[in-house]
C-alpha positions as protocol buffer text, in pm:
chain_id: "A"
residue {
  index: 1
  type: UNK
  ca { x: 330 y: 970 z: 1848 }
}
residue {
  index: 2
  type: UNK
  ca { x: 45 y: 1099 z: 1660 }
}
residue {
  index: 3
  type: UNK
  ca { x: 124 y: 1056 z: 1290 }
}
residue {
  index: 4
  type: UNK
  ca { x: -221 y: 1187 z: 1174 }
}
residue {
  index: 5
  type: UNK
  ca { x: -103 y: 1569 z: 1285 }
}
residue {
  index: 6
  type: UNK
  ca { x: 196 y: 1466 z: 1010 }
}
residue {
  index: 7
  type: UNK
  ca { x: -55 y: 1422 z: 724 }
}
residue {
  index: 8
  type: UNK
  ca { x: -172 y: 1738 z: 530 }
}
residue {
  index: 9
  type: UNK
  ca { x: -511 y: 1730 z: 391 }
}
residue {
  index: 10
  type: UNK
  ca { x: -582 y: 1899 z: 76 }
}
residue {
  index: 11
  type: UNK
  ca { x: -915 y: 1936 z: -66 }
}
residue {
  index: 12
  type: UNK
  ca { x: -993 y: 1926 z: -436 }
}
residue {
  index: 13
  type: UNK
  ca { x: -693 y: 1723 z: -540 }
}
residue {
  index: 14
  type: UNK
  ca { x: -699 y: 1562 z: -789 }
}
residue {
  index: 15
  type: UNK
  ca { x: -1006 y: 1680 z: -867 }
}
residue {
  index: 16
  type: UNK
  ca { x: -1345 y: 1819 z: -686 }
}
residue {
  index: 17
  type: UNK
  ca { x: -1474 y: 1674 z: -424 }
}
residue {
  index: 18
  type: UNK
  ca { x: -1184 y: 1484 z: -325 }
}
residue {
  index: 19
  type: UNK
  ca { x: -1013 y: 1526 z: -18 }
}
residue {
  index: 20
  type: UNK
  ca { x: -630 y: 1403 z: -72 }
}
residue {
  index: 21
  type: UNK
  ca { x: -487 y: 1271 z: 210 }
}
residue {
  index: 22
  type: UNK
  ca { x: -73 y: 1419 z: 170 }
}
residue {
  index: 23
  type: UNK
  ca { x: 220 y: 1224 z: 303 }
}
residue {
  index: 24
  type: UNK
  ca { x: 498 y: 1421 z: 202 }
}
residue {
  index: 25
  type: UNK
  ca { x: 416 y: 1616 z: 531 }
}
residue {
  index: 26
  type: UNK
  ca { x: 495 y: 1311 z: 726 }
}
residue {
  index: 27
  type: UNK
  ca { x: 811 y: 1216 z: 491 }
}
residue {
  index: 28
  type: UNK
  ca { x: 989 y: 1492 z: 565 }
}
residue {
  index: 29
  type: UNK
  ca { x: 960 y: 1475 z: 957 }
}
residue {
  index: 30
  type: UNK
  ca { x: 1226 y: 1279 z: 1028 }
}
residue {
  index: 31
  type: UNK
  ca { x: 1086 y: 1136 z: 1370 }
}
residue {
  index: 32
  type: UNK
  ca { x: 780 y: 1092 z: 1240 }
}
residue {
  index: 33
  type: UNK
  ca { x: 904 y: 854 z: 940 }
}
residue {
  index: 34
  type: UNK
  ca { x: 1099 y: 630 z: 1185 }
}
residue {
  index: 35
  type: UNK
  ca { x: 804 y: 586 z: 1396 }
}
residue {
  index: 36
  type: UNK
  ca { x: 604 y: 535 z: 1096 }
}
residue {
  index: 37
  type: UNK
  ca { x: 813 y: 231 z: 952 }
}
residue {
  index: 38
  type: UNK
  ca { x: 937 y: 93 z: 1289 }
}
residue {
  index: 39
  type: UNK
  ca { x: 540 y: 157 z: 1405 }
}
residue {
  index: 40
  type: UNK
  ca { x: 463 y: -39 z: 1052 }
}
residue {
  index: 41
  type: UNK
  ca { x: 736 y: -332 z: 1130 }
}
residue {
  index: 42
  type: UNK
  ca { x: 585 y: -419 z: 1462 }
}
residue {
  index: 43
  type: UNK
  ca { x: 227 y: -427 z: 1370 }
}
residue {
  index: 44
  type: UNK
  ca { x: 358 y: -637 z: 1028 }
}
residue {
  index: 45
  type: UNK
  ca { x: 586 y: -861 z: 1198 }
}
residue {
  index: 46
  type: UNK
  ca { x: 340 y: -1159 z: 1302 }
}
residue {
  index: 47
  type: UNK
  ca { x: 258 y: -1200 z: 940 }
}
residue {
  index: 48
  type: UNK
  ca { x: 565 y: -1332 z: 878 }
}
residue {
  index: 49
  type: UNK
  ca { x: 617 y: -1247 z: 485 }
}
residue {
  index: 50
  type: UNK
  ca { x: 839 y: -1362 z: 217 }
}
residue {
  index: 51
  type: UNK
  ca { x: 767 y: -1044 z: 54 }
}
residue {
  index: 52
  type: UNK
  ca { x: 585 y: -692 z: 58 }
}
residue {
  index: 53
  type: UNK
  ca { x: 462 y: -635 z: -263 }
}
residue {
  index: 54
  type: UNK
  ca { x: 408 y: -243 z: -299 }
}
residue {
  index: 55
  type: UNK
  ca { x: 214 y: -70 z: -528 }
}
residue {
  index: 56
  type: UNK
  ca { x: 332 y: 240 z: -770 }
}
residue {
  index: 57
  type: UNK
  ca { x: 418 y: 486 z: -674 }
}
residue {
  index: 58
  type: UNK
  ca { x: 338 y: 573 z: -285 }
}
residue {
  index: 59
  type: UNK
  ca { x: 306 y: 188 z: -168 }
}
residue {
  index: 60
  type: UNK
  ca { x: 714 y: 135 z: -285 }
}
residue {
  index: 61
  type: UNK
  ca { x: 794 y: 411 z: -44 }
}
residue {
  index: 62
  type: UNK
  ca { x: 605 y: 224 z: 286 }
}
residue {
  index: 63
  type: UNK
  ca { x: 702 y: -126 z: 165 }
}
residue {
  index: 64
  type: UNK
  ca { x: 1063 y: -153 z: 47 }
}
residue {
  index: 65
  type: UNK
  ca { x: 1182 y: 10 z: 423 }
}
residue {
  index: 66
  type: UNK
  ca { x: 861 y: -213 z: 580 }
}
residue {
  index: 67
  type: UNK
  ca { x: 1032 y: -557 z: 361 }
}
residue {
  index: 68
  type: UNK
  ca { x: 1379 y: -453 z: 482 }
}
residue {
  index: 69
  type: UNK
  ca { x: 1269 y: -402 z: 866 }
}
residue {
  index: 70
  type: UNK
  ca { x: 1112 y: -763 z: 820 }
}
residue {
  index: 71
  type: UNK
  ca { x: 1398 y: -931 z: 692 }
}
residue {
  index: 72
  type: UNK
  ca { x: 1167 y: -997 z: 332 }
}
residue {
  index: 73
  type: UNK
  ca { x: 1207 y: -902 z: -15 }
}
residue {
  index: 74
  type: UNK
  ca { x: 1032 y: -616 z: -207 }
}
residue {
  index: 75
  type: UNK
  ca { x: 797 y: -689 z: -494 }
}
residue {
  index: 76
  type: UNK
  ca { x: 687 y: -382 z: -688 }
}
residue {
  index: 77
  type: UNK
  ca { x: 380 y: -360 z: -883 }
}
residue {
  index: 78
  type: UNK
  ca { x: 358 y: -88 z: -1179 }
}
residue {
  index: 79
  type: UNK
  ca { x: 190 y: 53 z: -1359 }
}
residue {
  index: 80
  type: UNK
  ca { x: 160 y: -70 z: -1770 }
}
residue {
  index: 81
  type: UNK
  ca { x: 452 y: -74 z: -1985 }
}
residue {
  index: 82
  type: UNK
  ca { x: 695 y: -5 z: -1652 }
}
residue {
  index: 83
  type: UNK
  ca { x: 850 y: -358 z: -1635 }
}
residue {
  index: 84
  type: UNK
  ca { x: 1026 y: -500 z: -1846 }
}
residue {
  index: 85
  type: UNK
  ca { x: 981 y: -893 z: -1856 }
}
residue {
  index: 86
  type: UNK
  ca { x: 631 y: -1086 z: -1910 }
}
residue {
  index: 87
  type: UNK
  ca { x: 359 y: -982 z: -1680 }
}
residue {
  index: 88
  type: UNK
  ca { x: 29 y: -983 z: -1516 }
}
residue {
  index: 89
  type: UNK
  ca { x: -240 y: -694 z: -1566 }
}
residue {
  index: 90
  type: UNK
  ca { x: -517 y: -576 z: -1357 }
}
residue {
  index: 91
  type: UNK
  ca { x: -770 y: -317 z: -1405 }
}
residue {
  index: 92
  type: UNK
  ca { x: -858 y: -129 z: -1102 }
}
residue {
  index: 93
  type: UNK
  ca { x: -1108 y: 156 z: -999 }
}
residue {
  index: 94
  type: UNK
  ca { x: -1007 y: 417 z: -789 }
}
residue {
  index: 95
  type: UNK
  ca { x: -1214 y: 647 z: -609 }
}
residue {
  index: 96
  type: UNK
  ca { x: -1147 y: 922 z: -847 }
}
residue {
  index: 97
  type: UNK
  ca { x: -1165 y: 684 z: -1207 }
}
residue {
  index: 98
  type: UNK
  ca { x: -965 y: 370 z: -1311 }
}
residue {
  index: 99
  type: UNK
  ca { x: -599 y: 274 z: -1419 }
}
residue {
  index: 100
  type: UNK
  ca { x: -403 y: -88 z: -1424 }
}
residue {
  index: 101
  type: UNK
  ca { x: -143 y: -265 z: -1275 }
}
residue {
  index: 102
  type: UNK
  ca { x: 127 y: -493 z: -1355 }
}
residue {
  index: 103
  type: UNK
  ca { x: 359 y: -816 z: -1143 }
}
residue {
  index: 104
  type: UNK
  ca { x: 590 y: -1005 z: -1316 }
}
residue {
  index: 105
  type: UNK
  ca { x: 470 y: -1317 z: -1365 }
}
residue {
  index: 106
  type: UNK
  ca { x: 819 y: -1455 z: -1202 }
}
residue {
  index: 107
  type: UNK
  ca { x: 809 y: -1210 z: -936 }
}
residue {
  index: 108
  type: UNK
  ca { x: 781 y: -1427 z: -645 }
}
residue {
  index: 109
  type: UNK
  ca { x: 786 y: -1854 z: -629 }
}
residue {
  index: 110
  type: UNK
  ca { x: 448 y: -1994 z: -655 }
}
residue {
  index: 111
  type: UNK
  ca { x: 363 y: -2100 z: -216 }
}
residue {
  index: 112
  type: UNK
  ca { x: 512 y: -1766 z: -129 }
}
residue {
  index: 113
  type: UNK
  ca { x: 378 y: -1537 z: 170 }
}
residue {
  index: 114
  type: UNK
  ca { x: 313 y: -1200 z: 66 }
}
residue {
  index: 115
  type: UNK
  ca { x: 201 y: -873 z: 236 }
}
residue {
  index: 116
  type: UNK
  ca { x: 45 y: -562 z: 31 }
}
residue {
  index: 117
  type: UNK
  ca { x: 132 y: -273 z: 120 }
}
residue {
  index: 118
  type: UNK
  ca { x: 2 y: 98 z: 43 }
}
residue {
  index: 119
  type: UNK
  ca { x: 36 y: 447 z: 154 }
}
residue {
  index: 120
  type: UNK
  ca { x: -401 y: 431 z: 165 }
}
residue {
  index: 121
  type: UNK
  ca { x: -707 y: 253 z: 173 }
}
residue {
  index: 122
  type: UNK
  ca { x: -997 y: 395 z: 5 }
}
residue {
  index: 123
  type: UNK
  ca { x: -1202 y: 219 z: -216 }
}
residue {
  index: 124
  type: UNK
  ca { x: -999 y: -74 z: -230 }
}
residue {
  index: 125
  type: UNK
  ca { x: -979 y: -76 z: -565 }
}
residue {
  index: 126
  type: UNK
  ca { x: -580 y: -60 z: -593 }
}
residue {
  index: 127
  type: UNK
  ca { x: -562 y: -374 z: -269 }
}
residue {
  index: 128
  type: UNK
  ca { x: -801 y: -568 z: -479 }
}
residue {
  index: 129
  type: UNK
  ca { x: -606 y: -549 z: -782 }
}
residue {
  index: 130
  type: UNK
  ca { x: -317 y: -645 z: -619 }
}
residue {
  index: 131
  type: UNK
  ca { x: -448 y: -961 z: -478 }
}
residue {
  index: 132
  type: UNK
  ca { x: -568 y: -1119 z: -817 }
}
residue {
  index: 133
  type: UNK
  ca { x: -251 y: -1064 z: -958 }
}
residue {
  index: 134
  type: UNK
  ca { x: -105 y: -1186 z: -678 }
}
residue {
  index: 135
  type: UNK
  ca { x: -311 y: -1482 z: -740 }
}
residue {
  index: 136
  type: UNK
  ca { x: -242 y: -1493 z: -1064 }
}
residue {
  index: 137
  type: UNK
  ca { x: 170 y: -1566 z: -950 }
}
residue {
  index: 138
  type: UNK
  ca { x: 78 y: -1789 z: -663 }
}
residue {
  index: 139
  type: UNK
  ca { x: 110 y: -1632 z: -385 }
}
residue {
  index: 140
  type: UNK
  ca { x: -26 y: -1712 z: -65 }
}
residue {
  index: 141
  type: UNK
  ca { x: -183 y: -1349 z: 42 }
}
residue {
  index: 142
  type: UNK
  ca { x: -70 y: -1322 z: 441 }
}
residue {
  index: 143
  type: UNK
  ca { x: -230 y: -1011 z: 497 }
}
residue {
  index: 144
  type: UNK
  ca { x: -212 y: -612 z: 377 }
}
residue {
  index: 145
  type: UNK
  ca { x: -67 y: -290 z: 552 }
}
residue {
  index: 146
  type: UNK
  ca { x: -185 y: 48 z: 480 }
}
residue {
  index: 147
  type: UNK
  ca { x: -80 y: 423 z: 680 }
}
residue {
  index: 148
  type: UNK
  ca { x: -407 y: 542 z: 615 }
}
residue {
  index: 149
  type: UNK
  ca { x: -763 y: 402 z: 612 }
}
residue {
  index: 150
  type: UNK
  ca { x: -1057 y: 622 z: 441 }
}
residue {
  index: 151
  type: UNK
  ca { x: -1330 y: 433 z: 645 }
}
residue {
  index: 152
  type: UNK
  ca { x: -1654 y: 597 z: 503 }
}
residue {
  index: 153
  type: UNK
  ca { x: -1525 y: 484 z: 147 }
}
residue {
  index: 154
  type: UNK
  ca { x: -1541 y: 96 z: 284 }
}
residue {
  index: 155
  type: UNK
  ca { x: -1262 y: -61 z: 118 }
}
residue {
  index: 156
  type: UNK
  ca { x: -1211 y: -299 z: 399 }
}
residue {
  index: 157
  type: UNK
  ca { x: -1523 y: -467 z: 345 }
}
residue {
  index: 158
  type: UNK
  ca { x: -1421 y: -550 z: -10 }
}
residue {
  index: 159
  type: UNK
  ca { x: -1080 y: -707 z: 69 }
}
residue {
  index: 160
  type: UNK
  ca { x: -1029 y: -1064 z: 140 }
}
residue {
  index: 161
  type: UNK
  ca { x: -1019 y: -1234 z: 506 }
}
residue {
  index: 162
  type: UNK
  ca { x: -659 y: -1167 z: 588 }
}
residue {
  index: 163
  type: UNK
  ca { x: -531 y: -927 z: 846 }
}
residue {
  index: 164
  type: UNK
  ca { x: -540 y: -535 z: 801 }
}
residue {
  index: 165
  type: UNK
  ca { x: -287 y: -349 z: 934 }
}
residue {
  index: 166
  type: UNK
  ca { x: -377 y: 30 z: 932 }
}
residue {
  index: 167
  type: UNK
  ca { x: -179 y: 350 z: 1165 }
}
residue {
  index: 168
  type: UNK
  ca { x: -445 y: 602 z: 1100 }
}
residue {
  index: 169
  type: UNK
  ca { x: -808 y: 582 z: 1043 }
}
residue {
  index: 170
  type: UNK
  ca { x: -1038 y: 852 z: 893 }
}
């Protein structure tokens, strides 16, 4: 199945210039979720995880099914003053300006196997962020996961050496 016919582009969101790249197309197809997260879970499975950590708010709806198919738990990482024990912050830029994110420092046990996971790679910005606070709780990074890759924004390039797993590529 071709999940890229799924996604609905639509330009100038969120602001000029920027061409958002819309999941709730693919979402609602019912067929084309499944495929998505049982595509995800194969590709994903190799690595193995303890957890998927998934970042607000798109990333929690890819990685808590993608942590159930693989028999893992879920991490989320929010944005500030959403959690509410002690916690890790990161700044991050995003193609469009910059924002923060926040792990609880207990999240996970320090050794622990981790996958990120996000709807999209663009910048990297939000994948990079979510490795140093993943280092920050000691976690061993296994690898990330990501629906879409923007390719002419190189965020790959940026990200450490661990596996990428990506279902469409722009």
């Amino acid at each position: 199945m071709d999940i890229s016919s799924l996604i609905r582009e639509i330009p100038d969101f969120p602001k000029p210039g920027i061409l958002f790249r819309d999941i709730t197309t693919l979402l609602r197809d019912r067929d084309g979720w499944r495929y998505t997260i049982d595509t995800f879970a194969e590709k994903c499975q190799h690595l193995s995880p303890d957890y998927v950590v998934g970042m607000e708010s798109r990333g929690f709806i890819f990685g808590a099914p993608l942590a159930y198919k693989l028999g893992a738990g879920f991490i989320p990482v929010r944005k500030p003053g959403k959690l509410p024990a002690a916690v890790y912050t990161a700044e991050y830029e995003l193609e469009y300006g910059t924002d923060k994110l926040e792990i609880h420092q207990d999240a996970i046990e320090p050794g622990s196997r981790v996958l990120i996971v996000d709807d999209l790679i663009a910048t990297g910005g939000t994948a990079i962020a979510t490795a140093n606070l993943l280092q920050q709780i000691g976690g061993e990074l296994v690898g990330f996961g990501f629906i879409i890759e923007l390719r002419d924004l190189g965020g790959r390039q940026k990200l450490p050496d661990v596996p990428i797993v990506t279902l469409v590529e722009y």
